[in-house]
């Protein structure tokens, strides 16, 4: 998966200095000061894997606890569409 820019993004989170560019790249996000929202694009092969296996794994670089996170498959996170809920 690749993080992508989207119309509403208003900040770029930079990788920690202790991690290389190969391990972690900058992340375009929308933030309102309380939450950060990022958008990810799947490659064709990744789309097939999700279709066949039905799983997406989330990895957070933190060994003691995981901050609150959410994964969704919305068309647009900024438009409330009851059909997609």
mmCIF file of N, CA, C and O in Angstrom:
data_model
loop_
_atom_site.group_PDB
_atom_site.id
_atom_site.type_symbol
_atom_site.label_atom_id
_atom_site.label_comp_id
_atom_site.label_asym_id
_atom_site.label_seq_id
_atom_site.Cartn_x
_atom_site.Cartn_y
_atom_site.Cartn_z
ATOM 1 N N UNK A 1 0.836 -1.171 0.000
ATOM 2 C CA UNK A 1 0.000 0.000 0.000
ATOM 3 C C UNK A 1 0.878 1.229 0.000
ATOM 4 O O UNK A 1 1.958 1.217 0.578
ATOM 5 N N UNK A 2 0.371 2.243 -0.605
ATOM 6 C CA UNK A 2 1.129 3.473 -0.752
ATOM 7 C C UNK A 2 0.291 4.637 -0.214
ATOM 8 O O UNK A 2 -0.873 4.787 -0.602
ATOM 9 N N UNK A 3 0.846 5.456 0.681
ATOM 10 C CA UNK A 3 0.087 6.630 1.112
ATOM 11 C C UNK A 3 -0.025 7.618 -0.050
ATOM 12 O O UNK A 3 0.937 7.816 -0.799
ATOM 13 N N UNK A 4 -1.204 8.217 -0.200
ATOM 14 C CA UNK A 4 -1.404 9.154 -1.303
ATOM 15 C C UNK A 4 -1.951 10.478 -0.784
ATOM 16 O O UNK A 4 -2.606 10.544 0.262
ATOM 17 N N UNK A 5 -1.666 11.533 -1.530
ATOM 18 C CA UNK A 5 -2.238 12.841 -1.224
ATOM 19 C C UNK A 5 -3.694 12.846 -1.659
ATOM 20 O O UNK A 5 -4.079 12.148 -2.595
ATOM 21 N N UNK A 6 -4.503 13.625 -0.980
ATOM 22 C CA UNK A 6 -5.915 13.759 -1.311
ATOM 23 C C UNK A 6 -6.300 15.221 -1.142
ATOM 24 O O UNK A 6 -5.546 16.006 -0.554
ATOM 25 N N UNK A 7 -7.441 15.587 -1.688
ATOM 26 C CA UNK A 7 -7.837 16.997 -1.764
ATOM 27 C C UNK A 7 -7.766 17.718 -0.419
ATOM 28 O O UNK A 7 -7.311 18.859 -0.338
ATOM 29 N N UNK A 8 -8.165 17.067 0.653
ATOM 30 C CA UNK A 8 -8.276 17.728 1.959
ATOM 31 C C UNK A 8 -6.997 17.701 2.794
ATOM 32 O O UNK A 8 -6.973 18.275 3.883
ATOM 33 N N UNK A 9 -5.934 17.048 2.326
ATOM 34 C CA UNK A 9 -4.728 16.940 3.163
ATOM 35 C C UNK A 9 -4.187 18.332 3.470
ATOM 36 O O UNK A 9 -4.201 19.219 2.639
ATOM 37 N N UNK A 10 -3.751 18.520 4.714
ATOM 38 C CA UNK A 10 -3.268 19.839 5.131
ATOM 39 C C UNK A 10 -1.969 19.779 5.939
ATOM 40 O O UNK A 10 -1.537 20.769 6.497
ATOM 41 N N UNK A 11 -1.363 18.590 6.001
ATOM 42 C CA UNK A 11 -0.109 18.454 6.743
ATOM 43 C C UNK A 11 0.628 17.215 6.253
ATOM 44 O O UNK A 11 0.003 16.253 5.806
ATOM 45 N N UNK A 12 1.948 17.239 6.347
ATOM 46 C CA UNK A 12 2.750 16.065 6.026
ATOM 47 C C UNK A 12 3.502 15.640 7.282
ATOM 48 O O UNK A 12 4.233 16.433 7.874
ATOM 49 N N UNK A 13 3.278 14.402 7.691
ATOM 50 C CA UNK A 13 4.012 13.853 8.833
ATOM 51 C C UNK A 13 5.317 13.268 8.314
ATOM 52 O O UNK A 13 5.321 12.468 7.379
ATOM 53 N N UNK A 14 6.415 13.676 8.917
ATOM 54 C CA UNK A 14 7.733 13.207 8.492
ATOM 55 C C UNK A 14 8.126 11.971 9.286
ATOM 56 O O UNK A 14 7.691 11.766 10.414
ATOM 57 N N UNK A 15 8.965 11.149 8.687
ATOM 58 C CA UNK A 15 9.432 9.941 9.357
ATOM 59 C C UNK A 15 10.341 10.324 10.528
ATOM 60 O O UNK A 15 10.991 11.370 10.517
ATOM 61 N N UNK A 16 10.407 9.472 11.553
ATOM 62 C CA UNK A 16 11.363 9.703 12.642
ATOM 63 C C UNK A 16 12.793 9.618 12.103
ATOM 64 O O UNK A 16 13.064 8.859 11.177
ATOM 65 N N UNK A 17 13.689 10.370 12.674
ATOM 66 C CA UNK A 17 15.087 10.374 12.216
ATOM 67 C C UNK A 17 15.772 9.026 12.414
ATOM 68 O O UNK A 17 16.730 8.705 11.725
ATOM 69 N N UNK A 18 15.255 8.215 13.340
ATOM 70 C CA UNK A 18 15.873 6.918 13.616
ATOM 71 C C UNK A 18 15.475 5.850 12.599
ATOM 72 O O UNK A 18 15.962 4.728 12.658
ATOM 73 N N UNK A 19 14.618 6.197 11.648
ATOM 74 C CA UNK A 19 14.126 5.258 10.637
ATOM 75 C C UNK A 19 14.563 5.755 9.261
ATOM 76 O O UNK A 19 14.538 6.951 8.989
ATOM 77 N N UNK A 20 14.931 4.846 8.382
ATOM 78 C CA UNK A 20 15.383 5.230 7.047
ATOM 79 C C UNK A 20 14.196 5.518 6.123
ATOM 80 O O UNK A 20 13.062 5.116 6.393
ATOM 81 N N UNK A 21 14.484 6.205 5.010
ATOM 82 C CA UNK A 21 13.454 6.475 3.998
ATOM 83 C C UNK A 21 12.866 5.181 3.451
ATOM 84 O O UNK A 21 11.688 5.127 3.096
ATOM 85 N N UNK A 22 13.677 4.142 3.381
ATOM 86 C CA UNK A 22 13.205 2.855 2.865
ATOM 87 C C UNK A 22 12.196 2.203 3.817
ATOM 88 O O UNK A 22 11.268 1.535 3.399
ATOM 89 N N UNK A 23 12.388 2.422 5.115
ATOM 90 C CA UNK A 23 11.496 1.844 6.124
ATOM 91 C C UNK A 23 10.198 2.637 6.294
ATOM 92 O O UNK A 23 9.174 2.070 6.663
ATOM 93 N N UNK A 24 10.256 3.931 6.037
ATOM 94 C CA UNK A 24 9.111 4.794 6.328
ATOM 95 C C UNK A 24 9.204 6.057 5.476
ATOM 96 O O UNK A 24 10.248 6.694 5.426
ATOM 97 N N UNK A 25 8.114 6.420 4.816
ATOM 98 C CA UNK A 25 8.127 7.643 4.023
ATOM 99 C C UNK A 25 7.195 8.673 4.632
ATOM 100 O O UNK A 25 6.408 8.364 5.531
ATOM 101 N N UNK A 26 7.295 9.898 4.158
ATOM 102 C CA UNK A 26 6.426 10.961 4.649
ATOM 103 C C UNK A 26 4.971 10.608 4.384
ATOM 104 O O UNK A 26 4.646 9.918 3.422
ATOM 105 N N UNK A 27 4.090 11.098 5.258
ATOM 106 C CA UNK A 27 2.686 10.724 5.191
ATOM 107 C C UNK A 27 1.802 11.958 5.090
ATOM 108 O O UNK A 27 1.717 12.743 6.030
ATOM 109 N N UNK A 28 1.135 12.149 3.939
ATOM 110 C CA UNK A 28 0.189 13.269 3.838
ATOM 111 C C UNK A 28 -1.065 12.947 4.646
ATOM 112 O O UNK A 28 -1.606 11.829 4.545
ATOM 113 N N UNK A 29 -1.505 13.882 5.484
ATOM 114 C CA UNK A 29 -2.670 13.652 6.329
ATOM 115 C C UNK A 29 -3.556 14.893 6.343
ATOM 116 O O UNK A 29 -3.115 16.003 6.056
ATOM 117 N N UNK A 30 -4.800 14.681 6.720
ATOM 118 C CA UNK A 30 -5.677 15.778 7.126
ATOM 119 C C UNK A 30 -5.683 15.731 8.641
ATOM 120 O O UNK A 30 -5.812 14.660 9.244
ATOM 121 N N UNK A 31 -5.526 16.877 9.278
ATOM 122 C CA UNK A 31 -5.621 16.921 10.730
ATOM 123 C C UNK A 31 -6.480 18.092 11.157
ATOM 124 O O UNK A 31 -6.445 19.165 10.541
ATOM 125 N N UNK A 32 -7.262 17.860 12.203
ATOM 126 C CA UNK A 32 -8.057 18.931 12.806
ATOM 127 C C UNK A 32 -7.522 19.246 14.202
ATOM 128 O O UNK A 32 -8.179 19.912 14.988
ATOM 129 N N UNK A 33 -6.320 18.759 14.509
ATOM 130 C CA UNK A 33 -5.711 18.979 15.812
ATOM 131 C C UNK A 33 -6.053 17.899 16.828
ATOM 132 O O UNK A 33 -5.451 17.830 17.890
ATOM 133 N N UNK A 34 -7.037 17.062 16.501
ATOM 134 C CA UNK A 34 -7.439 15.978 17.394
ATOM 135 C C UNK A 34 -7.109 14.625 16.773
ATOM 136 O O UNK A 34 -6.683 13.697 17.434
ATOM 137 N N UNK A 35 -7.304 14.533 15.469
ATOM 138 C CA UNK A 35 -7.124 13.273 14.765
ATOM 139 C C UNK A 35 -6.399 13.533 13.450
ATOM 140 O O UNK A 35 -6.506 14.609 12.873
ATOM 141 N N UNK A 36 -5.648 12.540 12.998
ATOM 142 C CA UNK A 36 -5.013 12.578 11.676
ATOM 143 C C UNK A 36 -5.669 11.511 10.807
ATOM 144 O O UNK A 36 -5.929 10.403 11.266
ATOM 145 N N UNK A 37 -5.904 11.854 9.548
ATOM 146 C CA UNK A 37 -6.535 10.943 8.597
ATOM 147 C C UNK A 37 -5.631 10.839 7.380
ATOM 148 O O UNK A 37 -5.230 11.856 6.813
ATOM 149 N N UNK A 38 -5.279 9.622 7.001
ATOM 150 C CA UNK A 38 -4.449 9.410 5.816
ATOM 151 C C UNK A 38 -5.204 8.524 4.835
ATOM 152 O O UNK A 38 -6.152 7.835 5.192
ATOM 153 N N UNK A 39 -4.770 8.551 3.575
ATOM 154 C CA UNK A 39 -5.404 7.763 2.524
ATOM 155 C C UNK A 39 -4.339 6.885 1.876
ATOM 156 O O UNK A 39 -3.236 7.346 1.586
ATOM 157 N N UNK A 40 -4.687 5.614 1.631
ATOM 158 C CA UNK A 40 -3.743 4.638 1.101
ATOM 159 C C UNK A 40 -4.304 4.006 -0.157
ATOM 160 O O UNK A 40 -5.480 3.703 -0.230
ATOM 161 N N UNK A 41 -3.447 3.786 -1.136
ATOM 162 C CA UNK A 41 -3.851 3.165 -2.400
ATOM 163 C C UNK A 41 -3.230 1.775 -2.490
ATOM 164 O O UNK A 41 -2.043 1.597 -2.275
ATOM 165 N N UNK A 42 -4.060 0.805 -2.833
ATOM 166 C CA UNK A 42 -3.590 -0.569 -2.990
ATOM 167 C C UNK A 42 -3.134 -0.807 -4.424
ATOM 168 O O UNK A 42 -3.754 -0.302 -5.362
ATOM 169 N N UNK A 43 -2.071 -1.580 -4.582
ATOM 170 C CA UNK A 43 -1.635 -1.997 -5.909
ATOM 171 C C UNK A 43 -2.613 -3.050 -6.427
ATOM 172 O O UNK A 43 -3.442 -3.580 -5.670
ATOM 173 N N UNK A 44 -2.518 -3.391 -7.682
ATOM 174 C CA UNK A 44 -3.388 -4.408 -8.263
ATOM 175 C C UNK A 44 -3.240 -5.737 -7.518
ATOM 176 O O UNK A 44 -4.229 -6.387 -7.181
ATOM 177 N N UNK A 45 -2.011 -6.133 -7.234
ATOM 178 C CA UNK A 45 -1.754 -7.391 -6.530
ATOM 179 C C UNK A 45 -2.347 -7.334 -5.118
ATOM 180 O O UNK A 45 -2.949 -8.303 -4.640
ATOM 181 N N UNK A 46 -2.201 -6.201 -4.444
ATOM 182 C CA UNK A 46 -2.773 -6.062 -3.100
ATOM 183 C C UNK A 46 -4.297 -6.154 -3.143
ATOM 184 O O UNK A 46 -4.911 -6.751 -2.261
ATOM 185 N N UNK A 47 -4.907 -5.577 -4.165
ATOM 186 C CA UNK A 47 -6.368 -5.674 -4.314
ATOM 187 C C UNK A 47 -6.795 -7.131 -4.462
ATOM 188 O O UNK A 47 -7.789 -7.556 -3.870
ATOM 189 N N UNK A 48 -6.037 -7.904 -5.225
ATOM 190 C CA UNK A 48 -6.348 -9.329 -5.377
ATOM 191 C C UNK A 48 -6.213 -10.064 -4.052
ATOM 192 O O UNK A 48 -7.044 -10.911 -3.711
ATOM 193 N N UNK A 49 -5.160 -9.761 -3.302
ATOM 194 C CA UNK A 49 -4.956 -10.410 -2.007
ATOM 195 C C UNK A 49 -6.100 -10.100 -1.048
ATOM 196 O O UNK A 49 -6.586 -10.988 -0.343
ATOM 197 N N UNK A 50 -6.551 -8.843 -1.015
ATOM 198 C CA UNK A 50 -7.680 -8.479 -0.153
ATOM 199 C C UNK A 50 -8.939 -9.201 -0.612
ATOM 200 O O UNK A 50 -9.705 -9.725 0.197
ATOM 201 N N UNK A 51 -9.137 -9.283 -1.911
ATOM 202 C CA UNK A 51 -10.309 -9.967 -2.457
ATOM 203 C C UNK A 51 -10.326 -11.449 -2.059
ATOM 204 O O UNK A 51 -11.336 -11.975 -1.613
ATOM 205 N N UNK A 52 -9.176 -12.109 -2.174
ATOM 206 C CA UNK A 52 -9.124 -13.542 -1.905
ATOM 207 C C UNK A 52 -8.983 -13.888 -0.424
ATOM 208 O O UNK A 52 -9.549 -14.861 0.046
ATOM 209 N N UNK A 53 -8.197 -13.108 0.318
ATOM 210 C CA UNK A 53 -7.944 -13.443 1.719
ATOM 211 C C UNK A 53 -8.805 -12.637 2.685
ATOM 212 O O UNK A 53 -8.992 -13.026 3.829
ATOM 213 N N UNK A 54 -9.302 -11.458 2.248
ATOM 214 C CA UNK A 54 -10.189 -10.646 3.072
ATOM 215 C C UNK A 54 -9.559 -10.067 4.322
ATOM 216 O O UNK A 54 -10.250 -9.812 5.294
ATOM 217 N N UNK A 55 -8.233 -9.852 4.304
ATOM 218 C CA UNK A 55 -7.551 -9.339 5.492
ATOM 219 C C UNK A 55 -6.640 -8.172 5.137
ATOM 220 O O UNK A 55 -6.014 -8.159 4.086
ATOM 221 N N UNK A 56 -6.575 -7.211 6.068
ATOM 222 C CA UNK A 56 -5.583 -6.137 6.014
ATOM 223 C C UNK A 56 -4.972 -6.077 7.414
ATOM 224 O O UNK A 56 -5.691 -6.025 8.406
ATOM 225 N N UNK A 57 -3.664 -6.130 7.480
ATOM 226 C CA UNK A 57 -2.966 -6.090 8.764
ATOM 227 C C UNK A 57 -2.463 -4.676 9.022
ATOM 228 O O UNK A 57 -1.922 -4.032 8.131
ATOM 229 N N UNK A 58 -2.612 -4.192 10.235
ATOM 230 C CA UNK A 58 -2.139 -2.877 10.640
ATOM 231 C C UNK A 58 -0.918 -3.052 11.530
ATOM 232 O O UNK A 58 -0.960 -3.813 12.498
ATOM 233 N N UNK A 59 0.162 -2.362 11.198
ATOM 234 C CA UNK A 59 1.378 -2.408 11.999
ATOM 235 C C UNK A 59 1.694 -0.994 12.491
ATOM 236 O O UNK A 59 1.759 -0.064 11.701
ATOM 237 N N UNK A 60 1.838 -0.845 13.797
ATOM 238 C CA UNK A 60 2.172 0.445 14.400
ATOM 239 C C UNK A 60 3.517 0.292 15.081
ATOM 240 O O UNK A 60 3.710 -0.622 15.880
ATOM 241 N N UNK A 61 4.460 1.165 14.757
ATOM 242 C CA UNK A 61 5.809 1.041 15.325
ATOM 243 C C UNK A 61 5.809 1.535 16.769
ATOM 244 O O UNK A 61 6.148 2.676 17.060
ATOM 245 N N UNK A 62 5.382 0.668 17.642
ATOM 246 C CA UNK A 62 5.326 0.942 19.077
ATOM 247 C C UNK A 62 5.243 -0.405 19.777
ATOM 248 O O UNK A 62 4.344 -1.192 19.487
ATOM 249 N N UNK A 63 6.150 -0.687 20.652
ATOM 250 C CA UNK A 63 6.184 -1.999 21.269
ATOM 251 C C UNK A 63 5.419 -2.126 22.575
ATOM 252 O O UNK A 63 5.224 -3.205 23.081
ATOM 253 N N UNK A 64 4.951 -1.019 23.121
ATOM 254 C CA UNK A 64 4.310 -1.071 24.431
ATOM 255 C C UNK A 64 2.793 -0.983 24.351
ATOM 256 O O UNK A 64 2.096 -1.585 25.142
ATOM 257 N N UNK A 65 2.288 -0.220 23.409
ATOM 258 C CA UNK A 65 0.836 -0.095 23.260
ATOM 259 C C UNK A 65 0.514 0.428 21.873
ATOM 260 O O UNK A 65 1.393 0.901 21.159
ATOM 261 N N UNK A 66 -0.728 0.345 21.517
ATOM 262 C CA UNK A 66 -1.160 0.831 20.202
ATOM 263 C C UNK A 66 -2.135 1.985 20.394
ATOM 264 O O UNK A 66 -3.098 1.863 21.147
ATOM 265 N N UNK A 67 -1.882 3.098 19.743
ATOM 266 C CA UNK A 67 -2.820 4.214 19.855
ATOM 267 C C UNK A 67 -4.137 3.849 19.175
ATOM 268 O O UNK A 67 -4.188 2.921 18.371
ATOM 269 N N UNK A 68 -5.211 4.552 19.482
ATOM 270 C CA UNK A 68 -6.483 4.279 18.815
ATOM 271 C C UNK A 68 -6.345 4.487 17.305
ATOM 272 O O UNK A 68 -5.826 5.511 16.863
ATOM 273 N N UNK A 69 -6.748 3.501 16.540
ATOM 274 C CA UNK A 69 -6.675 3.573 15.081
ATOM 275 C C UNK A 69 -7.993 3.084 14.492
ATOM 276 O O UNK A 69 -8.803 2.462 15.179
ATOM 277 N N UNK A 70 -8.182 3.364 13.207
ATOM 278 C CA UNK A 70 -9.380 2.915 12.508
ATOM 279 C C UNK A 70 -9.016 2.634 11.062
ATOM 280 O O UNK A 70 -8.284 3.413 10.448
ATOM 281 N N UNK A 71 -9.497 1.525 10.517
ATOM 282 C CA UNK A 71 -9.321 1.206 9.105
ATOM 283 C C UNK A 71 -10.703 1.183 8.456
ATOM 284 O O UNK A 71 -11.632 0.591 9.007
ATOM 285 N N UNK A 72 -10.853 1.832 7.321
ATOM 286 C CA UNK A 72 -12.128 1.876 6.625
ATOM 287 C C UNK A 72 -11.920 1.790 5.126
ATOM 288 O O UNK A 72 -10.816 2.027 4.632
ATOM 289 N N UNK A 73 -12.962 1.494 4.408
ATOM 290 C CA UNK A 73 -12.918 1.427 2.948
ATOM 291 C C UNK A 73 -13.919 2.409 2.350
ATOM 292 O O UNK A 73 -14.678 2.081 1.449
ATOM 293 N N UNK A 74 -13.949 3.597 2.873
ATOM 294 C CA UNK A 74 -14.852 4.622 2.360
ATOM 295 C C UNK A 74 -14.386 5.122 1.008
ATOM 296 O O UNK A 74 -13.193 5.154 0.728
ATOM 297 N N UNK A 75 -15.311 5.544 0.189
ATOM 298 C CA UNK A 75 -14.955 6.212 -1.066
ATOM 299 C C UNK A 75 -14.332 7.565 -0.752
ATOM 300 O O UNK A 75 -13.345 7.976 -1.344
ATOM 301 N N UNK A 76 -14.940 8.298 0.213
ATOM 302 C CA UNK A 76 -14.432 9.598 0.636
ATOM 303 C C UNK A 76 -14.773 9.765 2.108
ATOM 304 O O UNK A 76 -15.943 9.739 2.476
ATOM 305 N N UNK A 77 -13.787 9.950 2.947
ATOM 306 C CA UNK A 77 -13.992 10.065 4.390
ATOM 307 C C UNK A 77 -14.662 11.367 4.783
ATOM 308 O O UNK A 77 -15.114 11.518 5.908
ATOM 309 N N UNK A 78 -14.745 12.326 3.871
ATOM 310 C CA UNK A 78 -15.303 13.632 4.186
ATOM 311 C C UNK A 78 -16.754 13.776 3.744
ATOM 312 O O UNK A 78 -17.383 14.789 3.992
ATOM 313 N N UNK A 79 -17.296 12.770 3.066
ATOM 314 C CA UNK A 79 -18.686 12.791 2.621
ATOM 315 C C UNK A 79 -19.413 11.654 3.317
ATOM 316 O O UNK A 79 -19.042 10.488 3.176
ATOM 317 N N UNK A 80 -20.423 11.967 4.086
ATOM 318 C CA UNK A 80 -21.189 10.945 4.797
ATOM 319 C C UNK A 80 -22.170 10.303 3.834
ATOM 320 O O UNK A 80 -23.051 10.935 3.295
ATOM 321 N N UNK A 81 -21.966 9.025 3.592
ATOM 322 C CA UNK A 81 -22.812 8.271 2.679
ATOM 323 C C UNK A 81 -23.338 7.050 3.418
ATOM 324 O O UNK A 81 -22.598 6.132 3.710
ATOM 325 N N UNK A 82 -24.629 7.065 3.764
ATOM 326 C CA UNK A 82 -25.207 5.967 4.536
ATOM 327 C C UNK A 82 -25.093 4.631 3.838
ATOM 328 O O UNK A 82 -25.053 3.590 4.471
ATOM 329 N N UNK A 83 -25.008 4.625 2.518
ATOM 330 C CA UNK A 83 -24.899 3.371 1.772
ATOM 331 C C UNK A 83 -23.568 2.686 2.032
ATOM 332 O O UNK A 83 -23.443 1.492 1.893
ATOM 333 N N UNK A 84 -22.524 3.456 2.362
ATOM 334 C CA UNK A 84 -21.199 2.899 2.584
ATOM 335 C C UNK A 84 -20.965 2.549 4.045
ATOM 336 O O UNK A 84 -19.957 1.970 4.378
ATOM 337 N N UNK A 85 -21.854 2.918 4.929
ATOM 338 C CA UNK A 85 -21.652 2.703 6.379
ATOM 339 C C UNK A 85 -21.771 1.240 6.738
ATOM 340 O O UNK A 85 -22.262 0.426 6.078
#
